[in-house]
Coordinates of C-alpha atoms in Angstrom, one line a residue:
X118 CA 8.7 27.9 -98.2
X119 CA 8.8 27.3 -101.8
X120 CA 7.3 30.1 -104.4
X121 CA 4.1 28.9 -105.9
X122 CA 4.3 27.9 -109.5
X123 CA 3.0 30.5 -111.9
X124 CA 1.0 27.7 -113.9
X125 CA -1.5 28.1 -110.7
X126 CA -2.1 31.5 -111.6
X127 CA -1.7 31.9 -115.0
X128 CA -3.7 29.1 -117.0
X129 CA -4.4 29.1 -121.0
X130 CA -6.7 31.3 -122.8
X131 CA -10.2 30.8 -122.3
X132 CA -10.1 29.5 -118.5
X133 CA -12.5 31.5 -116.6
X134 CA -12.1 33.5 -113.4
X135 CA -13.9 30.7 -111.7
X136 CA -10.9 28.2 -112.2
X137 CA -8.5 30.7 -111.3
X138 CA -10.7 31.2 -108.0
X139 CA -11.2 27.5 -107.6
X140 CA -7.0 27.1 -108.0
X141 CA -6.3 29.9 -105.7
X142 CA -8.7 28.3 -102.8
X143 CA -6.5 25.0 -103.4
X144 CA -3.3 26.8 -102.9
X145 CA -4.1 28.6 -100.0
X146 CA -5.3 25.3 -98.5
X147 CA -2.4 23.5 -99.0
X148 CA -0.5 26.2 -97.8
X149 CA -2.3 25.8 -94.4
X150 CA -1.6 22.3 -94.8
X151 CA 2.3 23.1 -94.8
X152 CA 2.1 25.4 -91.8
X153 CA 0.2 23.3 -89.6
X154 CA 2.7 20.5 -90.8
X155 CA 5.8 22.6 -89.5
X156 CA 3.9 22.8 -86.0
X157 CA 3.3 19.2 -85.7
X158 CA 6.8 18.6 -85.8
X159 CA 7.7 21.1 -83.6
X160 CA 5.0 21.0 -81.4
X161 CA 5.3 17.3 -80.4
X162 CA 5.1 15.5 -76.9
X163 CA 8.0 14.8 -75.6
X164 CA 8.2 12.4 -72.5
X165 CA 11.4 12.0 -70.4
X166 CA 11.9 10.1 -67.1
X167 CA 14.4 10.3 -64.9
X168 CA 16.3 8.9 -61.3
X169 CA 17.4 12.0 -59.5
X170 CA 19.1 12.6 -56.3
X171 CA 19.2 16.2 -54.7
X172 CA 19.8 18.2 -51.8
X173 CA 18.1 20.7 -50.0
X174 CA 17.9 22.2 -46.6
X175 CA 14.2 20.7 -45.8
X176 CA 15.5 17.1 -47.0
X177 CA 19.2 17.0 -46.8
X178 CA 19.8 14.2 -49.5
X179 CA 16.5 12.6 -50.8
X180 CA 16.6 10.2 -54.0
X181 CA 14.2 9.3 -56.5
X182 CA 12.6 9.3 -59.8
X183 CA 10.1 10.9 -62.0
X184 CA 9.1 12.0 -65.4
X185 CA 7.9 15.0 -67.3
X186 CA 5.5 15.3 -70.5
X187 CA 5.2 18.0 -72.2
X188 CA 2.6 18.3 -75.1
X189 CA 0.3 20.4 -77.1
X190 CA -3.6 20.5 -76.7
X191 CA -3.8 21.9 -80.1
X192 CA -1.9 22.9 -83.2
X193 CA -2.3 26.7 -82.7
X194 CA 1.0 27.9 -83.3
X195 CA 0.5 30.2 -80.4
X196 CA -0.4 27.5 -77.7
X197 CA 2.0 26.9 -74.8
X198 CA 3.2 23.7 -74.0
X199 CA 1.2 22.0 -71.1
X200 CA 2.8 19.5 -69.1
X201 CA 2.3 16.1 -66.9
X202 CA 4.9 15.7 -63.8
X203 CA 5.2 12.4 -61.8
X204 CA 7.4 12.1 -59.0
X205 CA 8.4 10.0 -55.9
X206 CA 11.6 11.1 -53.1
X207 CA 12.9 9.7 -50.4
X208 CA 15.3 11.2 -47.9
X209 CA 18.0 10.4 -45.4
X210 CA 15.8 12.5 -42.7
X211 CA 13.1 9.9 -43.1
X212 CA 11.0 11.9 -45.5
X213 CA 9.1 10.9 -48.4
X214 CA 6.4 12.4 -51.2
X215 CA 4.4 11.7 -54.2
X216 CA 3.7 14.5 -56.4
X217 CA 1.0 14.3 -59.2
X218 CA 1.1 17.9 -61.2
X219 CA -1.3 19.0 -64.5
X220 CA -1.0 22.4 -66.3
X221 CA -2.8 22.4 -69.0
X222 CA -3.4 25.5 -71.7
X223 CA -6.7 25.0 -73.9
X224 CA -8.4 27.4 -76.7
X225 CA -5.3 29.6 -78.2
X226 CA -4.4 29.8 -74.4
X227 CA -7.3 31.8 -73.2
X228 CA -8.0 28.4 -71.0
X229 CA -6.0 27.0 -68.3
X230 CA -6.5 23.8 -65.8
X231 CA -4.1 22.6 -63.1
X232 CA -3.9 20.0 -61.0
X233 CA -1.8 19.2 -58.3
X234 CA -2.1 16.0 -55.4
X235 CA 0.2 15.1 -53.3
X236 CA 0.9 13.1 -50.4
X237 CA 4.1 12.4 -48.1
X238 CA 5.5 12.3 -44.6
X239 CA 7.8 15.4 -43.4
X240 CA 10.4 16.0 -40.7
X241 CA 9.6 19.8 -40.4
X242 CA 10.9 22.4 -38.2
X243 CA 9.1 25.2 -36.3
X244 CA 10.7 28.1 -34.6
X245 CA 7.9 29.9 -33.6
X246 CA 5.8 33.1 -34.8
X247 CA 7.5 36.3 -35.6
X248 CA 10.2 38.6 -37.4
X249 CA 12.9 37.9 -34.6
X250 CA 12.5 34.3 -33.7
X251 CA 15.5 32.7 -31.5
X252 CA 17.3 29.5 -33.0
X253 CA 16.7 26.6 -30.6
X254 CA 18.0 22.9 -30.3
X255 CA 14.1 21.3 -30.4
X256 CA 12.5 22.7 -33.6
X257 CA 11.8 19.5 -35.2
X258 CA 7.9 17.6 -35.8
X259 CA 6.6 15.7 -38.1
X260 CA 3.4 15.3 -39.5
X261 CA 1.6 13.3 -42.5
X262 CA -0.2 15.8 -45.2
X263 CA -2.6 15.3 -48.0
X264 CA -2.7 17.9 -50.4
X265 CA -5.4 18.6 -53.4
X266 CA -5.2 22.0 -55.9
X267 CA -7.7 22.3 -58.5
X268 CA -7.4 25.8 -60.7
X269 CA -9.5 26.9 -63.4
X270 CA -8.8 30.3 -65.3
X271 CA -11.0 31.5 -68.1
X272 CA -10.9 34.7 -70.0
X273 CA -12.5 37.4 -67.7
X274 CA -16.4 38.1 -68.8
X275 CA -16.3 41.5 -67.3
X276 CA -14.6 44.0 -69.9
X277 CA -13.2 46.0 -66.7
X278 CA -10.8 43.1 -65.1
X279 CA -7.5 44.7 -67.2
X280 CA -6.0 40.8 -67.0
X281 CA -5.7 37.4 -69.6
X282 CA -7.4 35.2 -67.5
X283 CA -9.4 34.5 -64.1
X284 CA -10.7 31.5 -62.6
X285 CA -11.9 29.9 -59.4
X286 CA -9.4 27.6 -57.1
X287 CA -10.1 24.9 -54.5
X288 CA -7.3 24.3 -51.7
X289 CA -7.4 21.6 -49.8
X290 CA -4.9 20.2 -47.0
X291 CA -5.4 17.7 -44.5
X292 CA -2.1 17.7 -42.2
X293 CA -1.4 15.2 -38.9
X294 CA 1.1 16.2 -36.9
X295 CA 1.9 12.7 -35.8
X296 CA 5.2 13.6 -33.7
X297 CA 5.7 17.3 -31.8
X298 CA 9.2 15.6 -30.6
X299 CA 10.4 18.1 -28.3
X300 CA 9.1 21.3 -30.0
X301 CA 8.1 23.8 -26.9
X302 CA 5.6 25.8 -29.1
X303 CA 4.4 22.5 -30.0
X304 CA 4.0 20.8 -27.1
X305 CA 2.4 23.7 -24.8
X306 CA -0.9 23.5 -26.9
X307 CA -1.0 27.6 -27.2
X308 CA 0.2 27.8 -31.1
X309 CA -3.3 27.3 -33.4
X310 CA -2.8 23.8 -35.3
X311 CA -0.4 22.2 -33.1
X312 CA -2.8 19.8 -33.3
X313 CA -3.0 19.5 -37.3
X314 CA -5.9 19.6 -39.1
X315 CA -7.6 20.4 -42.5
X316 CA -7.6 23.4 -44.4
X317 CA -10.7 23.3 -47.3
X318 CA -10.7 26.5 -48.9
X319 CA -12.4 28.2 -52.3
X320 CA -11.2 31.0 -54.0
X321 CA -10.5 33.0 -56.9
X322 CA -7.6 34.2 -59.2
X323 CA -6.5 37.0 -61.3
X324 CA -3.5 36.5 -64.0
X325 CA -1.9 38.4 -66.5
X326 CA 0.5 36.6 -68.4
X327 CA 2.7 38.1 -71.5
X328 CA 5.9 35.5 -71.1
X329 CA 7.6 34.2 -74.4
X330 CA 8.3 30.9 -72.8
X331 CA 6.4 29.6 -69.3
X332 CA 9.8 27.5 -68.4
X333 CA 12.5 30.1 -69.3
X334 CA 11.2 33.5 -70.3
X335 CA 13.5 36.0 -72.1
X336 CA 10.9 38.9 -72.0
X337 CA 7.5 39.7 -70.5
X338 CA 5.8 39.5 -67.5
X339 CA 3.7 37.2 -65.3
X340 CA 1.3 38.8 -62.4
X341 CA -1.1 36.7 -60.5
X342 CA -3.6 37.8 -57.6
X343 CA -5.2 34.8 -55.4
X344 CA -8.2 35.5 -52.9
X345 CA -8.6 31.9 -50.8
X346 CA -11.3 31.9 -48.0
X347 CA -11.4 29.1 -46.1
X348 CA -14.5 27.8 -43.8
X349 CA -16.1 25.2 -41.7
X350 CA -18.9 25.5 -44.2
X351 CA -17.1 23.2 -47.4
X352 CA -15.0 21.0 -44.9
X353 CA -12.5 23.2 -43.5
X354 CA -10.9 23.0 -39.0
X355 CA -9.9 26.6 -39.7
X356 CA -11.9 29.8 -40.6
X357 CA -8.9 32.2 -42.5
X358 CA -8.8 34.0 -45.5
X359 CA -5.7 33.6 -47.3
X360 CA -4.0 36.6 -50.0
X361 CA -1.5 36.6 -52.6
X362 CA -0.1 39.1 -54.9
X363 CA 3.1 37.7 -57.1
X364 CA 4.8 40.0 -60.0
X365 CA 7.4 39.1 -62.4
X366 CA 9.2 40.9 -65.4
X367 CA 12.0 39.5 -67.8
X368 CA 14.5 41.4 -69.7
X369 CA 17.0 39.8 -72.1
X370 CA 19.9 41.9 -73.0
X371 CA 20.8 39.0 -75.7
X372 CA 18.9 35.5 -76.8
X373 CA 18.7 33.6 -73.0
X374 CA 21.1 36.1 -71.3
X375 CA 17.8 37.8 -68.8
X376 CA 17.1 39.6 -65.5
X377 CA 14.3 38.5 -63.7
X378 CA 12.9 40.3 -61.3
X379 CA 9.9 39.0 -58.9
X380 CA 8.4 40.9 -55.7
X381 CA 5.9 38.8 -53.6
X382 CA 3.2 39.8 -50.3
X383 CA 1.6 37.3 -48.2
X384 CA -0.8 37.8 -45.9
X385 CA -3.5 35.7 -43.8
X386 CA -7.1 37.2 -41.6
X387 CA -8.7 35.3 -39.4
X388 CA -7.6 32.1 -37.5
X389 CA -5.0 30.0 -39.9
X390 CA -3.1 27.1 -38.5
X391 CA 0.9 28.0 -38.0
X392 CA 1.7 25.5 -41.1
X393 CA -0.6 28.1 -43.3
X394 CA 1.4 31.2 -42.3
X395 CA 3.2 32.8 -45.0
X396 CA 6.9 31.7 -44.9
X397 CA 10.5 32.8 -45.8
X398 CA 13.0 30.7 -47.3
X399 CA 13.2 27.4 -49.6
X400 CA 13.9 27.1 -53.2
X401 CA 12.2 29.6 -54.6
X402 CA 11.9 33.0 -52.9
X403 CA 14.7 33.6 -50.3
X404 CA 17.2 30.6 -51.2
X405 CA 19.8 30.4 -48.2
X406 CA 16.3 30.3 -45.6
X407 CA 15.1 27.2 -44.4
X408 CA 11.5 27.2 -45.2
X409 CA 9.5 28.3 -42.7
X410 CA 12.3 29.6 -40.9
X411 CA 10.4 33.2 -40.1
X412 CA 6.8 33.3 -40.6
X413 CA 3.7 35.4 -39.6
X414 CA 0.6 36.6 -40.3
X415 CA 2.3 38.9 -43.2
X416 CA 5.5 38.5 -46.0
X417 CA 7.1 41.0 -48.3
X418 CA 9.9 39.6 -50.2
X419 CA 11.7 40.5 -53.5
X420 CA 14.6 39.2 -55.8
X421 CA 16.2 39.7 -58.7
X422 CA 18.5 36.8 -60.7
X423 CA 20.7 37.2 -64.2
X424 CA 20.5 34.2 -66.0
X425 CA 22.6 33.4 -68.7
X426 CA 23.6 29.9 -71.1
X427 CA 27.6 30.0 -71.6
X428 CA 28.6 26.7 -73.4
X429 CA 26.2 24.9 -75.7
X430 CA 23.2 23.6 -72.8
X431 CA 24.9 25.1 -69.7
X432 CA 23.9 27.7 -68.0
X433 CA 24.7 30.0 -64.8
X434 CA 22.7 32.4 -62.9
X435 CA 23.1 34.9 -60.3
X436 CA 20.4 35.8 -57.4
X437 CA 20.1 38.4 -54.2
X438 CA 16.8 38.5 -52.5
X439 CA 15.1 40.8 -49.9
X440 CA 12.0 39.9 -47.3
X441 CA 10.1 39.6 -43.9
X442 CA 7.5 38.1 -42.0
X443 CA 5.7 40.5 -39.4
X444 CA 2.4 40.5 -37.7
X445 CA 1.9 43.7 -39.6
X446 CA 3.2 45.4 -42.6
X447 CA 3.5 48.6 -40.5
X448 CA 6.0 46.2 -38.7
X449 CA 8.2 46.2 -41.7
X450 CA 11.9 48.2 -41.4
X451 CA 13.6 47.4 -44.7
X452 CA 17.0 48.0 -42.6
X453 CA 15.7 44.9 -40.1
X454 CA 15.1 42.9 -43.5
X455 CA 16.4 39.8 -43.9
X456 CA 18.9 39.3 -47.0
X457 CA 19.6 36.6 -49.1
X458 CA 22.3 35.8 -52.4
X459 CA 23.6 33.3 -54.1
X460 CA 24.6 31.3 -57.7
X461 CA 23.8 28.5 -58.9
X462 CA 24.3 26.2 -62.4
X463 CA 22.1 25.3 -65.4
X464 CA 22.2 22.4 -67.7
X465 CA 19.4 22.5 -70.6
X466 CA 17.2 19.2 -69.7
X467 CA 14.9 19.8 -72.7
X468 CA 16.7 22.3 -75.1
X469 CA 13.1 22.3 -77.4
X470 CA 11.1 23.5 -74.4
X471 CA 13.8 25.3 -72.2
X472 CA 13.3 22.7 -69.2
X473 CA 16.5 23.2 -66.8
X474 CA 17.9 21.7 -64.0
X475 CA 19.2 23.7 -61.9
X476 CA 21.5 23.4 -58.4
X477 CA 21.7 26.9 -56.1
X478 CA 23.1 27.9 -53.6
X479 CA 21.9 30.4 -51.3
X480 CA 23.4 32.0 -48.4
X481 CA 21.4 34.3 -45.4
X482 CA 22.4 35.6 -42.1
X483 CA 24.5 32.8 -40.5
X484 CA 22.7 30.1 -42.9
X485 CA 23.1 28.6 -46.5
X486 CA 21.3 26.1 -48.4
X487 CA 22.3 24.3 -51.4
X488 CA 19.2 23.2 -53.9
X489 CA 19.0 20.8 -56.9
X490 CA 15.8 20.7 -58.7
X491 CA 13.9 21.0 -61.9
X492 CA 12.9 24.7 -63.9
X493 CA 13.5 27.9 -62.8
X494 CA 12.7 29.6 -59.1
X495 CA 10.3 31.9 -60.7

């Protein structure tokens, strides 16, 4: 920034304090006016859309296309980028899904709004209920789902609640399970929700946030605590109460060379439908798992990745993972756990916001998976 002229402070004999006053409000105005110039050009919107084709266990190969916005609610230098995603897949297993997502960070980030609806038909697989379930030949269904998630998070009015912000959420999920195919759980009528149904739940949400980036973090932390209960009462098949408690930490050791670190618990009361059971596997926690390939009432996982950019916008990272699914956490034997690893690839989508796309893969006992998609796991 260039020095200020000395004429502004230093006028001819006779000029009284009041000019120089007058001349110093002006330059400290337009010095404002130079700062929040800088952040309009670096805090712009940036749209990009995009044809994609990827892979994962749940699909196999699905194409399609999308875009991503990412824009500023504000010209605090402080706010985090908020962002718009549209997308549409189809896959070669006769799956397809429409995905509308908002996040959205208001008032020097103390605010936050999301927004996600979707809708899609999914050939799904069900093993059963438990730690130890047998692989079998007839795992397959599919069913039709809706899906609406509203969150609101506020600064906490209560001086006690040691977080950044806490809100209220609304879940809501109306699933038809239009073929059970051969599935035996599904097909005896004894699993809850082999009939589909909707889930219409209300809750509340606890978060603590001290990342340096929301799409590729080099330090801080992220913690978030969800309380869902859902009833009969505001539209809901199923009475359950649904709990969540996710913490992650990032260390960089140089400029986008980090360890990331996240442990997760799951756990569900009452009378959930099986497709509301806490899960193991996709492509975020557990990568080499299909998801949903163990499930019950209660999940611990953990994993830990080194990331790290090693030509101009490419990038590699390495992951291992830990977790299980048990009717209770006194069930839990961390040498029964399951295990997961893996590597995957990086390419720098949006180098101004850190977006990446990233392919994994991710190997288990006697299973791998291979995943192509866009931002980070966690």
């Amino acid at each position: 920034m260039r020095r200020v002229n000395k004429s502004i402070f230093f006028v001819t004999i006779g000029v009284c304090c009041r000019c120089m006053s007058v001349a110093a409000a002006s330059e400290e105005d337009s010095l404002h006016a130079m700062i929040k110039g800088e952040i309009a050009q670096t805090k712009r919107t940036r749209i990009v859309a995009y044809p994609y084709a990827y892979y994962t266990p749940e699909t196999e190969l699905a194409i399609g296309g999308g875009g991503i916005m990412t824009f500023y609610t504000g010209a605090e230098k402080i706010l985090r980028p908020s962002k718009l995603l549209l997308s549409a897949y189809y896959s070669i297993r006769d799956q397809y899904k429409f995905t509308l997502a908002a996040q959205m960070y208001l008032a020097r980030n103390s605010a936050f709004c999301g927004l996600n609806l979707n809708y899609g038909q999914y050939a799904e697989k069900f093993w059963g209920i438990g730690q130890d379930t047998p692989d079998i030949e007839t795992e397959d269904y599919i069913s039709h789902t809706w899906g609406l998630g509203l969150d609101f998070q506020f600064v906490p009015l209560l001086e006690f609640i040691k977080a950044d912000k806490s809100g209220v959420i609304y879940d809501y999920m109306a699933n038809d399970i239009v073929d059970k195919k051969e599935n035996p759980f599904l097909n005896n009528g004894e699993v809850h929700g082999s009939e589909g149904g909707i889930s219409s739940g209300l809750g509340y949400i606890l978060v603590k946030d001290s990342r340096d980036n929301i799409f590729f973090p080099n330090r801080g932390g992220f913690s978030r605590i969800r309380l869902i209960f859902y009833r009969q009462a505001i539209g809901s098949d199923y009475n359950f109460n649904y709990y969540e408690i996710d913490v992650r930490r990032y260390v960089a050791f140089k400029p986008d060379q980090v360890v990331a670190v996240q442990v997760i618990v799951n756990s569900v009361t009452g009378h959930p439908p099986f497709y509301e059971l806490p899960m193991l596997g996709g492509s975020q926690m557990m990568r080499g798992y299909y998801q949903g390939r163990y499930r019950d009432e209660n999940v611990f996982a953990g994993q830990v990745e080194y990331r790290a950019f090693f030509w101009k916008r490419l990038g590699f990272v390495v992951f291992a993972g830990l977790g299980d699914a048990a009717e209770k956490f006194s069930y839990f034997r961390l040498r029964e756990a399951k295990v997961s690893g893996g590597g995957g690839l990086r390419f720098k989508f949006n180098p101004a916001e850190k977006v990446n796309l990233r392919m994994d893969v991710g190997f288990g006992k006697e299973t791998s998976g291979v995943y192509f998609g866009l931002e980070e796991a966690f």
